[in-house]
């Protein structure tokens, strides 16, 4: 039987690349001046590194071979989201006053099944992992509830794999879109995800092992919170006590994003409350 444990870097990379091409539309109207500024700064910083570190032809050719492999493995989305996106998010959200955002990463899929609160994320009958009740309220920066706010969430399973990017998982496993009630409240039943390991058999894994780094992201739940007239926030929530909270390979943890779930009194797993504050649309 094919299960998520048979995931390969190349297959999940191909999936992430296809998803990006399908869903991320951007206008190609950046001015010549802007392109020239950004491209020359990046190129200059590479040239500076070469001069300062006296990079050899062997090292230059190893870089060339590695870059070729990143493309072959479909790992450009993974590489960029792990090592670059955090600074883009920091710049993009610098002027917000509401809840903290963080990176989206490569595994968001739009149009997950919509449910009203209280909801249970789509999952297998025997979905492994500790049950988690995730609940809270969506408000504006004035503290007023946002009725009908949309909470989209997606996360890895108890083995650290995402549906649609690893084989053998139902299409919408552990992915959903939940509509808050008239008080902006939501209650979502799911399971606690496992920490995520960057695939070790692809180009990014090769870089990580060649550099002597580790390949882990702390366990996390991805979210997009939106409401009419407000700025959508893309974020992630982590779990207190996870050893990788302090050294996320993707540099995407912020102290405000760490959950501390408690045991439920009915013995049914754990529960945690987290409220979201959305900034008004500019
Ligand atoms: C993930 O699950 C993720 O969230 C990021 C940012 C990169 C790789 C895998
Ligand atoms: Fe993730």
JSON list of C-alpha atoms and ligand atoms in Angstrom, two decimals, residues 162 217 220 222, ligand 2:
[
{"chain": "A", "resi": 162, "resn": "UNK", "atom": "CA", "xyz": [0.53, 17.15, 4.20]},
{"chain": "A", "resi": 217, "resn": "UNK", "atom": "CA", "xyz": [10.32, 22.81, 11.58]},
{"chain": "A", "resi": 220, "resn": "UNK", "atom": "CA", "xyz": [2.59, 23.89, 13.38]},
{"chain": "A", "resi": 222, "resn": "UNK", "atom": "CA", "xyz": [-1.17, 26.99, 9.19]},
{"chain": "B", "resi": 2, "resn": "LIG", "atom": "FE1", "xyz": [3.96, 23.73, 7.12]}
]
